[in-house]
Amino acid sequence: MNNPLALVGRATLSLFGLAGRLTVFAGNCLQHIVRPPIYFGLIGRQMIAIGYFSLPVVGLTAVFTGMVLALQIYIGSSRFNAESAVATIVVIGITRELGPVLSGLMVAGRVSAAMAAELGTMRVTEQIDALTTLSTNPFKYLMAPRLIAATLTMPLLVFVADIIGVMGGYLVGTAKLGFNYGSYLKSTVDYLEPMDVISGLVKAAVFGFLLALMGCYHGYYSKGGAQGVGAATTNAVVSASVLILAANYLITELFFTS
Amino acid sequence: MTTAKLKLEGVAKHFGHKKVLDGIDLEVGRGESVVVIGGSGTGKSVMLKCVLGLIHPDRGQILVDGENVVGLRGSAKEEYLSKFGMLFQGSALFDSLRVWENVAFGLIQGRGMKRKAAKDIAIEKLGRVGLKADVGELSPSELSGGMQKRVALARAIATEPEIIFFDEPTTGLDPIMADVINDLIVECVKDLGASTLTITHDMASARKIADRLAMIYKGHIIWCGHKDQIDNSGNAYVDQFIHGRADGPITMDVLKP
Ligand SMILES: Nc1ncnc2c1ncn2[C@@H]1O[C@H](COP(=O)(O)OP(=O)(O)OP(=O)(O)O)[C@@H](O)[C@H]1O
Ligand SMILES: [Mg+2]
């Protein structure tokens, strides 16, 4: 029983099991995303729940991050007299990295948790079974709209976060660090390349898909009443966050080499 | 001989080490009402879920109109499920939808009916279970347990399915409403020609709605017969159950101090 090899073996097996189940689940979801009918009403409702109601938390995250970034970069760059680079580095840091990643993590905390809790409750109260008996596929009716909505909404959210984050940097740069209003904005825009923004938005779409997938997966497979739903919620947030960070590295490397 | 509407042959299911169903054989004829009785936790709900493909049986066959439906997937499964209506023991209403949308769900999503027309039918079905049209605008969480049960019942019959499962339809209802529901189930069978399989602990209700009764015990159907035979079944288990006696061959695992 307590053989360490057996423990390692069990852990490995369960990891492969999880990866397999997750792949099948994701494949099932994708199949229903592309195949009609597509429930536009449900997608719209999810987009509002995911996007609109995440705006405050994403906005606050972005503005403080932009402000901190301006301060820290100022400290760093002043050590070799490169203070003029603050605006450029702030905008690149926000659009390429911090905008998508921090928004992704914040939205994961909100949305993956909410999805896992809702679907988990539907599972344990047999609502998902009821759906099936009413000739409606839960993947089509529950998962697909959530995944589509999250994938479409995250880039929009991150675009807003980019703007707000840059504004945060601008506020600190002009009010505290003594930059000129016009020249700060000019160096923000001048050195920014389309790819900086686009790569961030691509990341956002991927993160959106992943965080919805984790919410759906853990909710769909939750069992055992309130406690099970609680565990599903926690697992959804943790796994979504880890996946977002891992995917972030992979995507960055992809854009880095090309 | 005509084929049975629904037939279970040797259906078995276990969870972990626990054998819940151990070879169930049961038949429901066309337009027939069969009632299954049996102690709590004997696998009655699991049996229904096996038929609906919500739980995969370990072995055995389930024949609907003579065709095996175990393991059907995708659109074939959706199609065969469209023949069924199910009242879940715990109601299982969609709490994100209003009451009438719950009742109309199978019509709108399953049959592709227009919302307006589906709403009219939903209101009519709600009337059949003694609920007024204004209840339709409420959310399920605003209803009492008995009202939720009746909404779930309306949802189960809304699409006028060929086979309807009622998992404890009268539990949690007052005796008068319970009898109204009994009448409704009888009507479903008579007017719609539906075949029904009802699970109940309520013997009065069982006697009223059943054509045939079956008793499940330890994973088997231990007795099955016409409802007139129930009082002289010659089966000690059945006798104990229908008279609700604590002493007899069926022992409850309760600890006495
Ligand atoms: N998903 C499941 N996982 C594990 N065990 C289960 C599961 N579903 C049911 N069981 C077990 O199967 C047995 C039968 O359950 P079932 O719900 O069918 O009982 P029942 O006959 O409907 O009882 P009741 O009259 O109380 O509703 C129970 O002992 C239950 O613990
Ligand atoms: Mg039951």
XYZ file of C-alpha atoms and ligand atoms in Angstrom:
547
model
C 0.000 0.000 0.000
C 2.673 2.488 1.059
C 5.197 1.388 -1.515
C 6.642 4.655 -2.886
C 6.856 3.213 -6.372
C 3.180 2.366 -6.282
C 2.437 5.912 -5.177
C 4.388 7.371 -8.082
C 2.693 4.920 -10.412
C -0.765 5.827 -9.158
C -0.048 9.531 -9.479
C 1.269 9.077 -13.011
C -1.696 6.967 -14.043
C -4.184 9.442 -12.654
C -2.364 12.267 -14.417
C -2.594 10.468 -17.744
C -6.190 9.622 -16.991
C -6.947 13.266 -16.364
C -5.155 14.390 -19.515
C -7.089 11.818 -21.529
C -10.469 12.760 -20.083
C -9.734 16.422 -20.583
C -8.749 15.880 -24.212
C -11.917 13.928 -24.914
C -13.957 16.604 -23.151
C -12.314 19.417 -25.120
C -12.775 17.498 -28.373
C -16.431 17.006 -27.584
C -16.820 20.726 -26.863
C -15.047 21.767 -30.067
C -17.240 19.465 -32.109
C -20.350 21.176 -30.769
C -18.881 24.653 -31.150
C -18.499 24.282 -34.903
C -21.620 22.254 -35.607
C -24.980 24.052 -35.875
C -27.352 24.917 -34.307
C -25.540 27.742 -32.579
C -27.387 29.424 -29.745
C -26.700 33.108 -30.293
C -28.976 34.164 -27.462
C -27.126 32.022 -24.959
C -23.759 33.199 -26.273
C -24.849 36.809 -25.900
C -26.001 36.242 -22.347
C -22.688 34.587 -21.465
C -20.717 37.393 -23.109
C -22.437 39.896 -20.869
C -21.852 37.736 -17.796
C -18.192 37.213 -18.661
C -17.272 40.511 -20.278
C -19.412 43.297 -18.944
C -19.410 42.155 -15.347
C -15.648 41.567 -15.385
C -14.926 45.118 -16.511
C -14.582 46.613 -13.010
C -12.147 44.024 -11.719
C -10.148 43.948 -14.940
C -10.081 47.751 -15.115
C -8.859 48.104 -11.551
C -6.201 45.454 -12.081
C -5.015 47.195 -15.238
C -4.857 50.709 -13.834
C -2.838 49.719 -10.774
C -0.556 47.525 -12.815
C 0.130 50.363 -15.239
C 0.861 52.712 -12.358
C 3.246 50.309 -10.627
C 4.932 49.475 -13.891
C 5.690 53.141 -14.576
C 7.269 53.538 -11.147
C 9.356 50.385 -11.308
C 10.571 50.970 -14.845
C 11.470 54.527 -13.934
C 13.634 53.241 -11.065
C 15.312 50.699 -13.303
C 15.841 52.921 -16.309
C 17.116 55.865 -14.280
C 20.089 53.728 -13.258
C 21.454 54.082 -16.770
C 19.849 57.369 -17.712
C 17.205 55.849 -19.944
C 14.139 57.419 -18.271
C 12.739 58.369 -21.648
C 12.050 54.681 -22.288
C 9.423 54.477 -19.497
C 6.392 55.111 -21.708
C 7.500 52.610 -24.343
C 8.297 49.860 -21.905
C 5.053 50.401 -20.017
C 2.947 50.012 -23.146
C 4.888 46.973 -24.352
C 4.770 45.360 -20.936
C 1.029 45.915 -20.688
C -0.010 44.883 -24.176
C 2.279 41.898 -24.605
C 2.249 40.471 -21.146
C 0.553 41.955 -18.141
C -2.714 42.949 -19.764
C -3.600 39.453 -20.987
C -2.045 37.482 -18.138
C -3.395 39.491 -15.222
C -6.818 39.880 -16.849
C -6.795 36.161 -17.553
C -6.049 35.337 -13.946
C -8.638 37.760 -12.591
C -11.316 36.539 -14.978
C -10.395 32.953 -14.161
C -11.078 33.725 -10.515
C -14.467 35.133 -11.381
C -15.690 33.222 -14.370
C -14.180 29.728 -14.062
C -15.409 29.638 -10.496
C -18.878 30.786 -11.447
C -19.121 28.298 -14.318
C -17.905 25.399 -12.193
C -20.331 26.285 -9.429
C -23.285 26.673 -11.771
C -22.636 23.551 -13.813
C -21.669 21.613 -10.703
C -24.950 22.496 -9.050
C -26.772 21.525 -12.216
C -24.945 18.207 -12.141
C -25.684 17.310 -8.530
C -29.324 18.404 -8.750
C -29.718 16.240 -11.882
C -30.469 19.242 -14.086
C -27.857 18.056 -16.587
C -29.543 14.631 -16.657
C -32.871 16.349 -17.179
C -31.412 18.319 -20.057
C -30.263 15.107 -21.720
C -33.660 13.467 -21.339
C -35.235 16.493 -23.015
C -33.183 15.652 -26.128
C -30.777 18.521 -25.593
C -27.074 17.865 -25.605
C -25.431 19.537 -22.601
C -22.289 20.151 -24.634
C -24.279 22.059 -27.198
C -26.532 23.908 -24.787
C -24.214 24.536 -21.822
C -20.563 24.180 -22.812
C -20.419 25.552 -26.353
C -22.009 28.943 -25.568
C -19.706 29.425 -22.578
C -16.572 28.527 -24.512
C -17.476 30.659 -27.511
C -18.421 33.606 -25.336
C -15.240 33.452 -23.259
C -13.010 33.106 -26.320
C -14.637 36.104 -28.004
C -14.930 38.270 -24.929
C -11.454 37.982 -23.450
C -9.736 39.849 -26.332
C -12.242 42.678 -25.955
C -11.662 42.808 -22.217
C -7.909 42.763 -22.657
C -8.082 45.507 -25.252
C -9.887 47.667 -22.699
C -7.370 46.601 -20.051
C -4.511 47.640 -22.346
C -5.935 51.123 -22.700
C -6.653 51.494 -19.002
C -3.225 50.131 -18.078
C -1.471 52.608 -20.345
C -3.616 55.339 -18.805
C -2.412 54.263 -15.366
C 1.190 54.540 -16.500
C 0.442 57.892 -18.068
C -1.075 59.220 -14.839
C 1.929 58.279 -12.749
C 4.375 59.306 -15.466
C 2.959 62.802 -15.830
C 1.729 63.519 -12.305
C 4.537 61.985 -10.295
C 7.550 61.396 -12.503
C 7.383 64.750 -14.269
C 6.998 63.625 -17.866
C 5.531 66.016 -20.374
C 1.939 65.117 -21.330
C 2.508 65.196 -25.052
C 5.868 63.497 -25.173
C 4.723 60.625 -22.925
C 1.862 59.850 -25.256
C 4.070 60.279 -28.288
C 6.653 57.781 -27.113
C 3.844 55.428 -26.102
C 2.511 55.364 -29.633
C 5.690 55.798 -31.677
C 7.488 52.603 -30.762
C 4.443 50.392 -30.398
C 4.145 47.728 -33.092
C 0.885 46.099 -34.144
C 2.319 42.727 -33.209
C 2.636 43.813 -29.567
C -1.095 44.323 -29.333
C -2.081 41.413 -31.563
C 0.019 38.858 -29.708
C -1.612 40.014 -26.484
C -5.089 39.654 -27.941
C -4.318 36.189 -29.274
C -3.166 35.241 -25.801
C -6.389 36.646 -24.421
C -8.503 34.490 -26.722
C -6.581 31.366 -25.741
C -6.838 32.218 -22.051
C -10.561 32.799 -22.470
C -10.996 29.364 -23.984
C -8.890 27.712 -21.286
C -10.603 29.338 -18.343
C -14.041 28.482 -19.668
C -12.912 24.939 -20.446
C -11.717 24.455 -16.869
C -14.928 25.881 -15.439
C -17.034 23.622 -17.657
C -14.922 20.516 -17.128
C -14.804 20.665 -13.365
C -18.459 21.647 -13.125
C -19.601 18.913 -15.482
C -17.731 16.191 -13.611
C -18.433 17.371 -10.092
C -20.183 14.966 -7.792
C -21.379 14.588 -4.265
C -23.425 17.598 -3.261
C -22.329 20.968 -1.931
C -18.885 19.773 -0.962
C -18.246 18.370 -4.421
C -19.335 21.614 -6.033
C -17.005 23.516 -3.705
C -14.089 21.292 -4.686
C -14.959 21.675 -8.362
C -14.937 25.457 -8.014
C -11.520 25.493 -6.368
C -10.071 23.051 -8.884
C -11.442 25.075 -11.767
C -9.751 28.274 -10.604
C -6.442 26.619 -9.744
C -6.199 24.619 -12.954
C -7.317 27.551 -15.095
C -4.647 29.769 -13.531
C -1.882 27.221 -14.005
C -2.946 26.504 -17.583
C -3.037 30.218 -18.361
C 0.518 30.701 -17.092
C 1.791 27.653 -18.971
C 0.003 28.622 -22.182
C 1.377 32.132 -21.780
C 4.917 30.833 -22.026
C 4.137 28.664 -25.038
C 2.427 31.455 -26.952
C 5.138 33.943 -26.075
C 7.756 31.603 -27.410
C 5.759 31.057 -30.569
C 5.563 34.793 -31.256
C 9.160 35.280 -30.089
C 10.708 32.927 -32.626
C 8.566 33.828 -35.603
C -47.357 -11.539 -30.128
C -46.623 -7.822 -30.268
C -43.293 -6.489 -29.121
C -43.244 -4.736 -25.789
C -42.806 -0.985 -25.810
C -39.978 -1.250 -23.335
C -38.183 -4.350 -22.223
C -35.294 -4.808 -19.835
C -33.355 -8.044 -20.034
C -30.802 -8.927 -17.387
C -29.831 -5.336 -16.696
C -27.089 -5.136 -14.073
C -25.219 -2.263 -12.529
C -22.801 -1.975 -9.662
C -21.116 0.996 -8.025
C -17.764 0.054 -6.537
C -18.334 -3.142 -4.566
C -22.034 -2.548 -4.293
C -24.270 -4.507 -6.652
C -27.329 -2.332 -7.144
C -29.038 -4.065 -10.057
C -28.331 -7.746 -10.548
C -30.207 -8.799 -13.647
C -33.480 -6.909 -13.920
C -36.132 -8.301 -16.264
C -39.135 -6.103 -16.810
C -41.590 -5.393 -19.576
C -43.878 -2.463 -20.225
C -46.454 -3.055 -22.906
C -47.849 -0.494 -25.304
C -50.272 1.793 -23.462
C -49.656 -0.041 -20.229
C -48.983 1.416 -16.809
C -46.464 -0.486 -14.733
C -45.654 0.461 -11.174
C -42.423 -0.578 -9.531
C -42.330 -0.746 -5.765
C -39.437 -1.541 -3.516
C -37.504 -0.368 -0.513
C -35.455 2.771 -0.370
C -32.058 2.394 -2.016
C -32.916 -0.765 -3.941
C -31.966 0.806 -7.270
C -35.292 1.929 -8.683
C -34.015 5.313 -9.786
C -30.813 3.718 -11.107
C -32.946 1.411 -13.239
C -34.744 4.347 -14.868
C -31.449 6.130 -15.463
C -30.060 3.043 -17.179
C -32.952 3.098 -19.619
C -32.400 6.788 -20.291
C -28.708 6.234 -20.955
C -27.700 8.455 -18.039
C -26.023 5.483 -16.374
C -24.347 2.831 -18.453
C -25.422 -0.671 -17.350
C -22.675 -3.279 -16.846
C -24.583 -5.856 -18.830
C -28.027 -6.605 -20.119
C -30.195 -5.311 -22.903
C -32.747 -2.550 -22.992
C -35.169 -2.817 -25.874
C -37.374 0.042 -26.958
C -39.811 -0.991 -29.670
C -37.750 -4.124 -30.025
C -34.438 -2.367 -30.609
C -31.524 -2.423 -28.231
C -30.719 1.093 -27.068
C -27.802 0.424 -24.723
C -24.767 2.412 -25.819
C -26.541 4.589 -28.384
C -24.783 7.897 -28.896
C -25.078 11.225 -30.638
C -28.139 11.943 -32.715
C -29.424 8.368 -32.473
C -29.531 8.793 -28.711
C -31.265 12.158 -28.953
C -33.840 10.646 -31.224
C -34.657 7.760 -28.945
C -34.734 10.040 -25.913
C -37.341 12.149 -27.647
C -39.727 9.238 -27.098
C -39.298 9.603 -23.345
C -40.532 11.887 -20.644
C -39.017 11.716 -17.197
C -40.104 13.077 -13.860
C -37.009 13.140 -11.673
C -37.325 12.240 -8.033
C -35.770 15.571 -7.035
C -37.707 17.505 -9.748
C -34.444 18.736 -11.386
C -35.985 21.965 -12.657
C -33.665 24.368 -14.473
C -33.284 27.170 -11.973
C -31.941 29.600 -14.554
C -35.234 29.464 -16.446
C -38.732 30.531 -15.518
C -41.371 27.933 -14.730
C -43.121 28.038 -18.094
C -39.769 27.892 -19.907
C -39.010 24.736 -17.941
C -42.252 23.147 -19.034
C -41.801 24.291 -22.625
C -38.131 23.289 -22.773
C -38.630 19.996 -24.571
C -40.937 21.658 -27.075
C -38.636 24.579 -27.853
C -35.226 22.862 -27.707
C -36.164 19.307 -28.555
C -38.920 19.890 -31.107
C -37.955 23.325 -32.389
C -41.358 24.846 -31.641
C -41.876 28.624 -31.606
C -41.757 30.172 -28.126
C -45.242 31.638 -28.348
C -46.898 28.351 -29.251
C -44.806 26.440 -26.731
C -45.802 28.872 -24.001
C -49.485 28.261 -24.649
C -48.973 24.524 -24.320
C -46.866 25.018 -21.197
C -49.599 27.092 -19.543
C -52.147 24.441 -20.472
C -49.999 21.681 -18.952
C -49.462 23.752 -15.827
C -53.237 23.985 -15.559
C -53.441 20.200 -15.716
C -51.281 19.915 -12.609
C -53.274 22.571 -10.788
C -50.981 25.551 -11.273
C -52.216 28.913 -12.546
C -50.721 30.770 -15.473
C -49.067 33.388 -13.237
C -46.977 30.660 -11.612
C -45.415 30.256 -15.039
C -43.643 33.578 -14.700
C -41.955 32.664 -11.410
C -38.571 31.065 -11.024
C -38.499 27.473 -9.722
C -36.740 28.545 -6.517
C -39.812 30.609 -5.621
C -42.028 27.510 -5.490
C -42.736 25.072 -2.694
C -41.419 21.525 -2.999
C -44.818 20.145 -3.987
C -45.303 22.856 -6.588
C -41.868 22.103 -8.025
C -42.839 18.458 -8.297
C -45.968 19.380 -10.223
C -44.008 21.658 -12.573
C -41.586 18.793 -13.192
C -44.566 16.575 -13.915
C -45.907 19.103 -16.406
C -42.482 19.205 -18.030
C -42.363 15.417 -18.292
C -45.669 15.224 -20.154
C -45.405 18.448 -22.171
C -44.030 16.831 -25.308
C -46.620 14.037 -25.085
C -43.938 11.356 -25.169
C -44.575 7.698 -25.924
C -42.985 6.449 -22.734
C -43.132 8.367 -19.471
C -41.215 7.613 -16.282
C -42.516 8.978 -13.030
C -40.053 8.705 -10.168
C -42.161 9.111 -7.035
C -44.742 11.498 -8.494
C -46.841 11.883 -5.359
C -44.157 12.152 -2.690
C -44.423 15.493 -0.936
C -47.950 16.225 -2.109
C -51.050 16.483 0.044
C -53.468 13.532 -0.324
C -55.922 15.424 -2.495
C -53.301 16.734 -4.894
C -51.720 13.288 -4.916
C -54.993 11.882 -6.181
C -55.269 14.602 -8.827
C -51.809 13.551 -10.015
C -52.877 9.899 -10.018
C -55.775 10.819 -12.266
C -53.420 12.735 -14.501
C -51.137 9.744 -14.896
C -54.078 7.503 -15.681
C -55.203 10.068 -18.254
C -51.759 10.141 -19.853
C -52.017 6.440 -20.408
C -55.597 6.506 -21.622
C -55.694 9.693 -23.686
C -52.186 9.821 -25.056
C -51.758 6.090 -25.284
C -48.471 6.479 -23.471
C -46.694 3.639 -21.737
C -45.730 4.592 -18.241
C -43.369 3.252 -15.644
C -43.967 4.699 -12.215
C -41.942 4.313 -9.065
C -43.766 4.899 -5.861
C -43.923 4.054 -2.176
C -47.506 5.204 -2.015
C -49.625 2.016 -2.189
C -52.902 3.886 -2.676
C -51.407 5.611 -5.680
C -49.930 2.357 -6.969
C -53.293 0.596 -6.823
C -54.945 3.450 -8.657
C -52.563 3.895 -11.566
C -51.112 0.445 -12.099
C -52.133 -2.145 -14.647
C -49.299 -4.282 -13.419
C -47.040 -4.077 -10.377
C -43.474 -5.250 -9.935
C -41.446 -5.420 -6.805
C -37.694 -4.938 -6.788
C -35.548 -6.398 -4.034
C -31.802 -6.949 -3.865
C -31.290 -6.169 -7.525
C -33.992 -8.474 -8.870
C -37.643 -8.188 -9.754
C -38.921 -10.686 -7.200
C -42.573 -10.449 -8.082
C -44.549 -9.110 -10.987
C -48.252 -9.399 -11.572
C -51.593 -7.810 -12.243
C -52.724 -5.323 -9.644
C -55.631 -7.513 -8.561
C -53.173 -10.198 -7.576
C -51.147 -7.998 -5.274
C -53.143 -8.836 -2.137
C -52.723 -12.557 -2.610
C -49.378 -12.644 -4.293
C -48.232 -15.481 -2.082
C -44.946 -13.645 -1.767
C -43.921 -12.833 1.792
C -41.771 -9.896 0.697
C -44.602 -8.279 -1.216
C -47.007 -8.852 1.669
C -44.648 -7.222 4.105
C -44.047 -4.277 1.791
C -47.646 -3.446 0.929
C -48.701 -3.651 4.540
C -45.655 -1.733 5.717
C -44.717 -4.125 8.499
C -41.358 -3.844 10.199
C -41.146 -7.584 10.852
C -40.883 -10.024 8.004
C -38.319 -11.352 5.561
C -37.128 -7.847 4.606
C -34.855 -6.553 7.332
C -33.839 -2.949 7.574
C -30.278 -2.407 8.663
C -31.001 -0.143 11.568
C -29.176 -0.278 14.819
C -31.284 -0.729 17.911
C -29.869 0.544 21.196
N -23.990 7.717 -9.044
C -23.931 6.811 -8.057
N -22.747 6.441 -7.547
C -22.670 5.522 -6.560
N -23.724 4.914 -6.014
C -24.941 5.232 -6.484
C -25.107 6.192 -7.523
N -26.426 6.309 -7.792
C -27.044 5.466 -6.944
N -26.160 4.811 -6.162
C -26.478 3.786 -5.162
O -27.398 2.895 -5.726
C -28.370 2.524 -4.794
C -29.740 2.670 -5.382
O -30.014 4.027 -5.572
P -31.406 4.544 -6.134
O -31.344 6.020 -6.181
O -31.720 3.837 -7.384
O -32.416 4.070 -5.005
P -33.986 4.094 -5.056
O -34.442 2.688 -5.168
O -34.446 5.041 -6.087
O -34.323 4.609 -3.600
P -35.403 5.700 -3.147
O -36.691 4.982 -3.058
O -34.917 6.098 -1.800
O -35.384 6.776 -4.139
C -28.155 3.359 -3.568
O -27.635 2.515 -2.560
C -27.144 4.378 -3.953
O -26.229 4.539 -2.906
Mg -35.172 6.856 -6.166
